[in-house]
Amino acid sequence: MKKYLFYISLILLMPLLLSGCIKFDISTGIDENYTAFLSYNIELDVSDFDARYRDRLTNALNRIGWHYQQELGFIVDLDIENNPCRLTMIKRVENSSFEQAFASLEGLLKNEEITPFLQVDMAFNKTERQNRFILSAETDIPHIMGLSNAEELSPALYEQLKNAMETGEGTITVILPSSDTSIHSHPVNMYYDQVVMDVPLSYTGRTDFELAGTLNLLADGTHGGPLYIITHDLTRFRNLSVIISCAILIILLIVLLLKKLSQSKR
């Protein structure tokens, strides 16, 4: 993974040595259907390049896409006709439960052939009405370059690449089913049953993050919202049950009373 990731970086950062601009986004997590995923989206501004260079870039991106699709099982989408040109690669693993999905996600993020992370720590705890999880990871692009075949480059080119990285942009987006969070190293957006955390990706140093949360479950095992909502729903259900029970009891008493009155008249 590390050597090939550097190869991608080399191909895509070369235009930056001239006048281009690169954006590299990583997205990972579990969607609402318990599908674990890991994706890469690369955007490259090639507006200042001639047709000859575009052809070289297309061939390089095609080789990268072919490798990830044929060798690593990613779904690949390449758009070289528009500007910025885009290469999107995503790998999905379908599951039937959050627990299975969390294990699948751990497998993706710890697979050295495809992971962008040097270190991943994950833990999962399941109770009757809650799934608790914690995920932390770390990457270091300069360190990955040091572990790759960067020594094959000339010192001048290697230095140019490092300087070019300083102008790059990127984000790591983590998406997990969650009712609430207890730890988040970066700002999060909470939805009814999902949390989204965006982490700025550094090209010049270490990037790390941590996210811990709880997915509350309803009685049927489906996703629930924050605990106060579930508690409110349970309270309302119990109150409704009491009202219905009392109504049934009153009806039975009335029926018994009418029956007794009918018997007494006879």
PDB file of C-alpha atoms in Angstrom:
ATOM      1  CA  MET A   1       0.000   0.000   0.000  1.00  0.00           C
ATOM      2  CA  LYS A   2       2.644   2.523   1.049  1.00  0.00           C
ATOM      3  CA  LYS A   3       4.688   2.117  -2.118  1.00  0.00           C
ATOM      4  CA  TYR A   4       1.673   2.355  -4.372  1.00  0.00           C
ATOM      5  CA  LEU A   5       0.250   5.290  -2.455  1.00  0.00           C
ATOM      6  CA  PHE A   6       3.486   7.108  -3.079  1.00  0.00           C
ATOM      7  CA  TYR A   7       3.236   6.223  -6.772  1.00  0.00           C
ATOM      8  CA  ILE A   8      -0.196   7.863  -6.855  1.00  0.00           C
ATOM      9  CA  SER A   9       1.188  10.887  -5.045  1.00  0.00           C
ATOM     10  CA  LEU A  10       4.071  11.167  -7.486  1.00  0.00           C
ATOM     11  CA  ILE A  11       1.841  10.988 -10.564  1.00  0.00           C
ATOM     12  CA  LEU A  12      -0.691  13.456  -9.229  1.00  0.00           C
ATOM     13  CA  LEU A  13       1.727  15.881  -7.634  1.00  0.00           C
ATOM     14  CA  MET A  14       3.925  16.263 -10.718  1.00  0.00           C
ATOM     15  CA  PRO A  15       1.477  18.772 -12.284  1.00  0.00           C
ATOM     16  CA  LEU A  16       1.699  20.798  -9.103  1.00  0.00           C
ATOM     17  CA  LEU A  17       5.358  21.368  -9.851  1.00  0.00           C
ATOM     18  CA  LEU A  18       4.159  23.476 -12.751  1.00  0.00           C
ATOM     19  CA  SER A  19       0.917  25.263 -11.974  1.00  0.00           C
ATOM     20  CA  GLY A  20      -1.751  22.718 -11.141  1.00  0.00           C
ATOM     21  CA  CYS A  21      -3.763  22.177  -7.996  1.00  0.00           C
ATOM     22  CA  ILE A  22      -4.634  18.877  -6.332  1.00  0.00           C
ATOM     23  CA  LYS A  23      -7.353  17.894  -3.852  1.00  0.00           C
ATOM     24  CA  PHE A  24      -7.261  14.471  -2.223  1.00  0.00           C
ATOM     25  CA  ASP A  25     -10.226  13.351  -0.081  1.00  0.00           C
ATOM     26  CA  ILE A  26     -10.581  10.137   1.890  1.00  0.00           C
ATOM     27  CA  SER A  27     -13.974   8.934   3.092  1.00  0.00           C
ATOM     28  CA  THR A  28     -14.625   5.945   5.322  1.00  0.00           C
ATOM     29  CA  GLY A  29     -17.223   4.540   7.677  1.00  0.00           C
ATOM     30  CA  ILE A  30     -20.530   2.670   7.729  1.00  0.00           C
ATOM     31  CA  ASP A  31     -23.681   3.786   5.937  1.00  0.00           C
ATOM     32  CA  GLU A  32     -27.315   3.398   7.005  1.00  0.00           C
ATOM     33  CA  ASN A  33     -27.484  -0.053   5.358  1.00  0.00           C
ATOM     34  CA  TYR A  34     -24.571  -1.456   7.412  1.00  0.00           C
ATOM     35  CA  THR A  35     -22.193  -1.236   4.441  1.00  0.00           C
ATOM     36  CA  ALA A  36     -18.584  -0.557   5.433  1.00  0.00           C
ATOM     37  CA  PHE A  37     -16.665   1.523   2.899  1.00  0.00           C
ATOM     38  CA  LEU A  38     -13.358   3.178   2.100  1.00  0.00           C
ATOM     39  CA  SER A  39     -13.052   5.631  -0.773  1.00  0.00           C
ATOM     40  CA  TYR A  40     -10.563   7.975  -2.388  1.00  0.00           C
ATOM     41  CA  ASN A  41     -11.528  11.001  -4.439  1.00  0.00           C
ATOM     42  CA  ILE A  42      -8.784  12.871  -6.285  1.00  0.00           C
ATOM     43  CA  GLU A  43      -9.361  16.132  -8.151  1.00  0.00           C
ATOM     44  CA  LEU A  44      -6.698  17.687 -10.313  1.00  0.00           C
ATOM     45  CA  ASP A  45      -6.806  21.044 -12.083  1.00  0.00           C
ATOM     46  CA  VAL A  46      -5.306  20.540 -15.541  1.00  0.00           C
ATOM     47  CA  SER A  47      -6.546  23.736 -17.177  1.00  0.00           C
ATOM     48  CA  ASP A  48      -3.006  24.932 -17.941  1.00  0.00           C
ATOM     49  CA  PHE A  49      -1.804  21.703 -19.584  1.00  0.00           C
ATOM     50  CA  ASP A  50      -1.695  20.897 -23.263  1.00  0.00           C
ATOM     51  CA  ALA A  51      -3.281  17.833 -24.887  1.00  0.00           C
ATOM     52  CA  ARG A  52      -0.033  15.868 -24.834  1.00  0.00           C
ATOM     53  CA  TYR A  53       0.333  16.173 -21.094  1.00  0.00           C
ATOM     54  CA  ARG A  54      -3.351  15.377 -20.588  1.00  0.00           C
ATOM     55  CA  ASP A  55      -2.811  12.111 -22.474  1.00  0.00           C
ATOM     56  CA  ARG A  56       0.084  11.181 -20.208  1.00  0.00           C
ATOM     57  CA  LEU A  57      -1.998  12.010 -17.160  1.00  0.00           C
ATOM     58  CA  THR A  58      -4.935   9.978 -18.501  1.00  0.00           C
ATOM     59  CA  ASN A  59      -2.706   6.939 -18.998  1.00  0.00           C
ATOM     60  CA  ALA A  60      -1.303   7.277 -15.490  1.00  0.00           C
ATOM     61  CA  LEU A  61      -4.743   7.623 -13.917  1.00  0.00           C
ATOM     62  CA  ASN A  62      -6.005   4.665 -15.937  1.00  0.00           C
ATOM     63  CA  ARG A  63      -3.162   2.507 -14.629  1.00  0.00           C
ATOM     64  CA  ILE A  64      -3.960   3.521 -11.073  1.00  0.00           C
ATOM     65  CA  GLY A  65      -7.672   2.893 -11.566  1.00  0.00           C
ATOM     66  CA  TRP A  66      -7.018  -0.481 -13.213  1.00  0.00           C
ATOM     67  CA  HIS A  67      -4.845  -1.591 -10.288  1.00  0.00           C
ATOM     68  CA  TYR A  68      -7.407  -0.611  -7.676  1.00  0.00           C
ATOM     69  CA  GLN A  69     -10.259  -2.168  -9.626  1.00  0.00           C
ATOM     70  CA  GLN A  70      -8.665  -5.407 -10.835  1.00  0.00           C
ATOM     71  CA  GLU A  71      -6.227  -6.117  -8.017  1.00  0.00           C
ATOM     72  CA  LEU A  72      -7.894  -4.562  -4.972  1.00  0.00           C
ATOM     73  CA  GLY A  73     -11.620  -4.850  -5.722  1.00  0.00           C
ATOM     74  CA  PHE A  74     -12.493  -1.147  -5.790  1.00  0.00           C
ATOM     75  CA  ILE A  75     -15.239   0.409  -7.906  1.00  0.00           C
ATOM     76  CA  VAL A  76     -13.498   3.031 -10.026  1.00  0.00           C
ATOM     77  CA  ASP A  77     -14.850   6.108 -11.791  1.00  0.00           C
ATOM     78  CA  LEU A  78     -12.473   8.205 -13.899  1.00  0.00           C
ATOM     79  CA  ASP A  79     -13.449  11.531 -15.504  1.00  0.00           C
ATOM     80  CA  ILE A  80     -10.617  12.998 -17.516  1.00  0.00           C
ATOM     81  CA  GLU A  81     -12.771  14.928 -20.000  1.00  0.00           C
ATOM     82  CA  ASN A  82     -13.722  17.739 -17.625  1.00  0.00           C
ATOM     83  CA  ASN A  83     -11.723  20.064 -15.469  1.00  0.00           C
ATOM     84  CA  PRO A  84     -10.899  19.419 -12.733  1.00  0.00           C
ATOM     85  CA  CYS A  85     -10.371  15.803 -13.720  1.00  0.00           C
ATOM     86  CA  ARG A  86     -11.482  13.295 -11.104  1.00  0.00           C
ATOM     87  CA  LEU A  87     -10.549   9.803 -10.039  1.00  0.00           C
ATOM     88  CA  THR A  88     -12.894   8.167  -7.526  1.00  0.00           C
ATOM     89  CA  MET A  89     -12.206   4.725  -6.068  1.00  0.00           C
ATOM     90  CA  ILE A  90     -14.435   3.051  -3.483  1.00  0.00           C
ATOM     91  CA  LYS A  91     -14.507  -0.352  -1.839  1.00  0.00           C
ATOM     92  CA  ARG A  92     -17.674  -1.551  -0.083  1.00  0.00           C
ATOM     93  CA  VAL A  93     -18.416  -4.533   2.162  1.00  0.00           C
ATOM     94  CA  GLU A  94     -22.079  -5.306   2.849  1.00  0.00           C
ATOM     95  CA  ASN A  95     -23.179  -6.568   6.282  1.00  0.00           C
ATOM     96  CA  SER A  96     -26.360  -7.450   8.142  1.00  0.00           C
ATOM     97  CA  SER A  97     -25.644  -5.677  11.442  1.00  0.00           C
ATOM     98  CA  PHE A  98     -23.677  -2.801  12.905  1.00  0.00           C
ATOM     99  CA  GLU A  99     -21.416  -5.246  14.749  1.00  0.00           C
ATOM    100  CA  GLN A 100     -20.497  -7.044  11.515  1.00  0.00           C
ATOM    101  CA  ALA A 101     -20.073  -3.730   9.708  1.00  0.00           C
ATOM    102  CA  PHE A 102     -17.720  -2.443  12.399  1.00  0.00           C
ATOM    103  CA  ALA A 103     -15.577  -5.581  12.025  1.00  0.00           C
ATOM    104  CA  SER A 104     -15.585  -5.170   8.225  1.00  0.00           C
ATOM    105  CA  LEU A 105     -14.560  -1.529   8.557  1.00  0.00           C
ATOM    106  CA  GLU A 106     -11.692  -2.544  10.810  1.00  0.00           C
ATOM    107  CA  GLY A 107     -10.606  -5.049   8.166  1.00  0.00           C
ATOM    108  CA  LEU A 108     -10.576  -2.343   5.495  1.00  0.00           C
ATOM    109  CA  LEU A 109      -8.690   0.197   7.561  1.00  0.00           C
ATOM    110  CA  LYS A 110      -6.056  -2.300   8.696  1.00  0.00           C
ATOM    111  CA  ASN A 111      -5.474  -3.858   5.283  1.00  0.00           C
ATOM    112  CA  GLU A 112      -2.013  -2.610   4.344  1.00  0.00           C
ATOM    113  CA  GLU A 113      -2.727  -2.970   0.633  1.00  0.00           C
ATOM    114  CA  ILE A 114      -5.439  -0.311   0.688  1.00  0.00           C
ATOM    115  CA  THR A 115      -5.405   1.629   3.961  1.00  0.00           C
ATOM    116  CA  PRO A 116      -4.195   5.234   4.070  1.00  0.00           C
ATOM    117  CA  PHE A 117      -3.520   4.888   7.809  1.00  0.00           C
ATOM    118  CA  LEU A 118      -0.335   3.857   9.549  1.00  0.00           C
ATOM    119  CA  GLN A 119      -2.165   3.028  12.775  1.00  0.00           C
ATOM    120  CA  VAL A 120      -5.798   2.144  13.510  1.00  0.00           C
ATOM    121  CA  ASP A 121      -7.368   1.370  16.894  1.00  0.00           C
ATOM    122  CA  MET A 122     -10.996   0.243  17.074  1.00  0.00           C
ATOM    123  CA  ALA A 123     -13.189  -1.158  19.838  1.00  0.00           C
ATOM    124  CA  PHE A 124     -16.831  -2.232  19.924  1.00  0.00           C
ATOM    125  CA  ASN A 125     -19.157  -3.092  22.792  1.00  0.00           C
ATOM    126  CA  LYS A 126     -22.722  -4.286  22.380  1.00  0.00           C
ATOM    127  CA  THR A 127     -25.453  -4.336  25.011  1.00  0.00           C
ATOM    128  CA  GLU A 128     -29.154  -5.082  24.692  1.00  0.00           C
ATOM    129  CA  ARG A 129     -30.121  -1.535  23.704  1.00  0.00           C
ATOM    130  CA  GLN A 130     -26.824   0.086  22.708  1.00  0.00           C
ATOM    131  CA  ASN A 131     -23.831  -0.274  20.383  1.00  0.00           C
ATOM    132  CA  ARG A 132     -20.830   1.587  21.721  1.00  0.00           C
ATOM    133  CA  PHE A 133     -17.787   2.171  19.565  1.00  0.00           C
ATOM    134  CA  ILE A 134     -14.483   4.011  19.415  1.00  0.00           C
ATOM    135  CA  LEU A 135     -12.306   4.609  16.370  1.00  0.00           C
ATOM    136  CA  SER A 136      -8.941   6.332  16.216  1.00  0.00           C
ATOM    137  CA  ALA A 137      -6.480   6.442  13.334  1.00  0.00           C
ATOM    138  CA  GLU A 138      -3.307   8.163  12.229  1.00  0.00           C
ATOM    139  CA  THR A 139      -1.607   8.854   8.938  1.00  0.00           C
ATOM    140  CA  ASP A 140       1.570  10.695   8.031  1.00  0.00           C
ATOM    141  CA  ILE A 141       2.109  11.450   4.332  1.00  0.00           C
ATOM    142  CA  PRO A 142       5.799  12.478   4.669  1.00  0.00           C
ATOM    143  CA  HIS A 143       6.462   9.314   6.676  1.00  0.00           C
ATOM    144  CA  ILE A 144       4.715   7.202   4.029  1.00  0.00           C
ATOM    145  CA  MET A 145       6.927   8.809   1.394  1.00  0.00           C
ATOM    146  CA  GLY A 146       9.941   7.892   3.486  1.00  0.00           C
ATOM    147  CA  LEU A 147       8.800   4.255   3.606  1.00  0.00           C
ATOM    148  CA  SER A 148       8.147   4.130  -0.144  1.00  0.00           C
ATOM    149  CA  ASN A 149      10.451   4.093  -3.117  1.00  0.00           C
ATOM    150  CA  ALA A 150      11.189   7.798  -2.794  1.00  0.00           C
ATOM    151  CA  GLU A 151      14.894   7.029  -2.717  1.00  0.00           C
ATOM    152  CA  GLU A 152      14.610   6.252  -6.444  1.00  0.00           C
ATOM    153  CA  LEU A 153      13.953   9.956  -7.115  1.00  0.00           C
ATOM    154  CA  SER A 154      16.643  12.543  -7.462  1.00  0.00           C
ATOM    155  CA  PRO A 155      17.092  14.717  -4.355  1.00  0.00           C
ATOM    156  CA  ALA A 156      15.973  17.788  -6.298  1.00  0.00           C
ATOM    157  CA  LEU A 157      12.737  16.178  -7.511  1.00  0.00           C
ATOM    158  CA  TYR A 158      12.006  14.731  -4.075  1.00  0.00           C
ATOM    159  CA  GLU A 159      12.423  18.185  -2.567  1.00  0.00           C
ATOM    160  CA  GLN A 160      10.115  19.667  -5.220  1.00  0.00           C
ATOM    161  CA  LEU A 161       7.477  17.085  -4.380  1.00  0.00           C
ATOM    162  CA  LYS A 162       7.642  17.911  -0.695  1.00  0.00           C
ATOM    163  CA  ASN A 163       7.305  21.616  -1.469  1.00  0.00           C
ATOM    164  CA  ALA A 164       4.365  20.926  -3.785  1.00  0.00           C
ATOM    165  CA  MET A 165       2.530  19.098  -1.003  1.00  0.00           C
ATOM    166  CA  GLU A 166       2.334  22.296   1.000  1.00  0.00           C
ATOM    167  CA  THR A 167      -0.216  23.666  -1.480  1.00  0.00           C
ATOM    168  CA  GLY A 168      -2.371  20.533  -1.569  1.00  0.00           C
ATOM    169  CA  GLU A 169      -5.765  20.225   0.071  1.00  0.00           C
ATOM    170  CA  GLY A 170      -7.516  17.215   1.456  1.00  0.00           C
ATOM    171  CA  THR A 171     -10.053  15.920   3.961  1.00  0.00           C
ATOM    172  CA  ILE A 172     -10.676  12.674   5.810  1.00  0.00           C
ATOM    173  CA  THR A 173     -14.425  12.200   6.314  1.00  0.00           C
ATOM    174  CA  VAL A 174     -15.641   9.631   8.842  1.00  0.00           C
ATOM    175  CA  ILE A 175     -19.322   8.595   8.757  1.00  0.00           C
ATOM    176  CA  LEU A 176     -20.793   6.218  11.341  1.00  0.00           C
ATOM    177  CA  PRO A 177     -24.277   5.313  12.577  1.00  0.00           C
ATOM    178  CA  SER A 178     -24.570   7.036  15.931  1.00  0.00           C
ATOM    179  CA  SER A 179     -27.175   8.518  18.252  1.00  0.00           C
ATOM    180  CA  ASP A 180     -24.668  10.646  20.122  1.00  0.00           C
ATOM    181  CA  THR A 181     -20.923  11.088  20.624  1.00  0.00           C
ATOM    182  CA  SER A 182     -18.799  11.127  23.749  1.00  0.00           C
ATOM    183  CA  ILE A 183     -15.455  11.893  22.075  1.00  0.00           C
ATOM    184  CA  HIS A 184     -14.725  13.678  18.822  1.00  0.00           C
ATOM    185  CA  SER A 185     -11.319  15.172  18.077  1.00  0.00           C
ATOM    186  CA  HIS A 186     -12.776  17.397  15.342  1.00  0.00           C
ATOM    187  CA  PRO A 187     -16.158  19.097  14.868  1.00  0.00           C
ATOM    188  CA  VAL A 188     -19.014  16.764  13.987  1.00  0.00           C
ATOM    189  CA  ASN A 189     -22.427  17.044  12.386  1.00  0.00           C
ATOM    190  CA  MET A 190     -25.085  14.935  14.064  1.00  0.00           C
ATOM    191  CA  TYR A 191     -28.090  13.594  12.223  1.00  0.00           C
ATOM    192  CA  TYR A 192     -30.886  11.435  13.638  1.00  0.00           C
ATOM    193  CA  ASP A 193     -28.837   8.242  13.512  1.00  0.00           C
ATOM    194  CA  GLN A 194     -25.540   9.284  11.942  1.00  0.00           C
ATOM    195  CA  VAL A 195     -22.446  11.273  12.811  1.00  0.00           C
ATOM    196  CA  VAL A 196     -20.136  12.891  10.237  1.00  0.00           C
ATOM    197  CA  MET A 197     -16.667  14.154  11.163  1.00  0.00           C
ATOM    198  CA  ASP A 198     -14.402  16.024   8.722  1.00  0.00           C
ATOM    199  CA  VAL A 199     -10.668  15.992   9.448  1.00  0.00           C
ATOM    200  CA  PRO A 200      -8.271  18.264   7.514  1.00  0.00           C
ATOM    201  CA  LEU A 201      -5.593  16.126   5.842  1.00  0.00           C
ATOM    202  CA  SER A 202      -2.031  17.358   6.243  1.00  0.00           C
ATOM    203  CA  TYR A 203       0.501  16.710   3.483  1.00  0.00           C
ATOM    204  CA  THR A 204       3.379  17.960   5.600  1.00  0.00           C
ATOM    205  CA  GLY A 205       2.876  16.223   8.946  1.00  0.00           C
ATOM    206  CA  ARG A 206       0.802  13.797  10.956  1.00  0.00           C
ATOM    207  CA  THR A 207      -2.980  13.636  10.734  1.00  0.00           C
ATOM    208  CA  ASP A 208      -4.897  11.828  13.463  1.00  0.00           C
ATOM    209  CA  PHE A 209      -8.427  11.693  14.786  1.00  0.00           C
ATOM    210  CA  GLU A 210     -10.600   9.969  17.379  1.00  0.00           C
ATOM    211  CA  LEU A 211     -14.330   9.371  17.444  1.00  0.00           C
ATOM    212  CA  ALA A 212     -16.380   7.569  20.083  1.00  0.00           C
ATOM    213  CA  GLY A 213     -20.133   7.270  20.161  1.00  0.00           C
ATOM    214  CA  THR A 214     -23.230   5.284  20.999  1.00  0.00           C
ATOM    215  CA  LEU A 215     -25.888   3.936  18.687  1.00  0.00           C
ATOM    216  CA  ASN A 216     -29.079   3.557  20.703  1.00  0.00           C
ATOM    217  CA  LEU A 217     -31.442   0.808  19.573  1.00  0.00           C
ATOM    218  CA  LEU A 218     -35.212   0.562  19.664  1.00  0.00           C
ATOM    219  CA  ALA A 219     -36.973  -2.551  20.938  1.00  0.00           C
ATOM    220  CA  ASP A 220     -37.042  -4.044  17.421  1.00  0.00           C
ATOM    221  CA  GLY A 221     -33.294  -3.541  17.014  1.00  0.00           C
ATOM    222  CA  THR A 222     -33.528  -0.645  14.555  1.00  0.00           C
ATOM    223  CA  HIS A 223     -31.644   2.630  14.915  1.00  0.00           C
ATOM    224  CA  GLY A 224     -32.834   4.977  17.604  1.00  0.00           C
ATOM    225  CA  GLY A 225     -32.132   8.624  18.190  1.00  0.00           C
ATOM    226  CA  PRO A 226     -30.678  10.268  21.299  1.00  0.00           C
ATOM    227  CA  LEU A 227     -31.561   8.578  24.564  1.00  0.00           C
ATOM    228  CA  TYR A 228     -34.013  11.294  25.646  1.00  0.00           C
ATOM    229  CA  ILE A 229     -36.040  10.728  22.460  1.00  0.00           C
ATOM    230  CA  ILE A 230     -36.140   6.975  23.020  1.00  0.00           C
ATOM    231  CA  THR A 231     -37.079   7.540  26.666  1.00  0.00           C
ATOM    232  CA  HIS A 232     -39.827   9.922  25.593  1.00  0.00           C
ATOM    233  CA  ASP A 233     -41.142   7.384  23.072  1.00  0.00           C
ATOM    234  CA  LEU A 234     -41.053   4.597  25.661  1.00  0.00           C
ATOM    235  CA  THR A 235     -42.836   6.782  28.208  1.00  0.00           C
ATOM    236  CA  ARG A 236     -45.494   7.716  25.668  1.00  0.00           C
ATOM    237  CA  PHE A 237     -45.916   4.046  24.742  1.00  0.00           C
ATOM    238  CA  ARG A 238     -46.259   3.046  28.397  1.00  0.00           C
ATOM    239  CA  ASN A 239     -48.777   5.851  29.016  1.00  0.00           C
ATOM    240  CA  LEU A 240     -50.772   4.752  25.986  1.00  0.00           C
ATOM    241  CA  SER A 241     -50.688   1.157  27.222  1.00  0.00           C
ATOM    242  CA  VAL A 242     -51.983   2.251  30.632  1.00  0.00           C
ATOM    243  CA  ILE A 243     -54.786   4.271  29.042  1.00  0.00           C
ATOM    244  CA  ILE A 244     -55.832   1.354  26.833  1.00  0.00           C
ATOM    245  CA  SER A 245     -55.704  -1.072  29.766  1.00  0.00           C
ATOM    246  CA  CYS A 246     -57.832   1.227  31.900  1.00  0.00           C
ATOM    247  CA  ALA A 247     -60.341   1.667  29.074  1.00  0.00           C
ATOM    248  CA  ILE A 248     -60.631  -2.097  28.631  1.00  0.00           C
ATOM    249  CA  LEU A 249     -61.075  -2.544  32.394  1.00  0.00           C
ATOM    250  CA  ILE A 250     -63.816   0.119  32.500  1.00  0.00           C
ATOM    251  CA  ILE A 251     -65.630  -1.528  29.589  1.00  0.00           C
ATOM    252  CA  LEU A 252     -65.487  -4.917  31.346  1.00  0.00           C
ATOM    253  CA  LEU A 253     -66.845  -3.398  34.570  1.00  0.00           C
ATOM    254  CA  ILE A 254     -69.696  -1.745  32.676  1.00  0.00           C
ATOM    255  CA  VAL A 255     -70.537  -5.031  30.959  1.00  0.00           C
ATOM    256  CA  LEU A 256     -70.533  -6.886  34.287  1.00  0.00           C
ATOM    257  CA  LEU A 257     -72.665  -4.165  35.880  1.00  0.00           C
ATOM    258  CA  LEU A 258     -75.215  -4.257  33.071  1.00  0.00           C
ATOM    259  CA  LYS A 259     -75.323  -8.035  33.276  1.00  0.00           C
ATOM    260  CA  LYS A 260     -76.040  -7.920  37.010  1.00  0.00           C
ATOM    261  CA  LEU A 261     -78.740  -5.305  36.530  1.00  0.00           C
ATOM    262  CA  SER A 262     -80.328  -7.437  33.842  1.00  0.00           C
ATOM    263  CA  GLN A 263     -80.312 -10.491  36.134  1.00  0.00           C
ATOM    264  CA  SER A 264     -81.793  -8.528  39.062  1.00  0.00           C
ATOM    265  CA  LYS A 265     -84.740  -7.337  36.951  1.00  0.00           C
ATOM    266  CA  ARG A 266     -85.628 -10.921  36.173  1.00  0.00           C
TER     267      ARG A 266
END
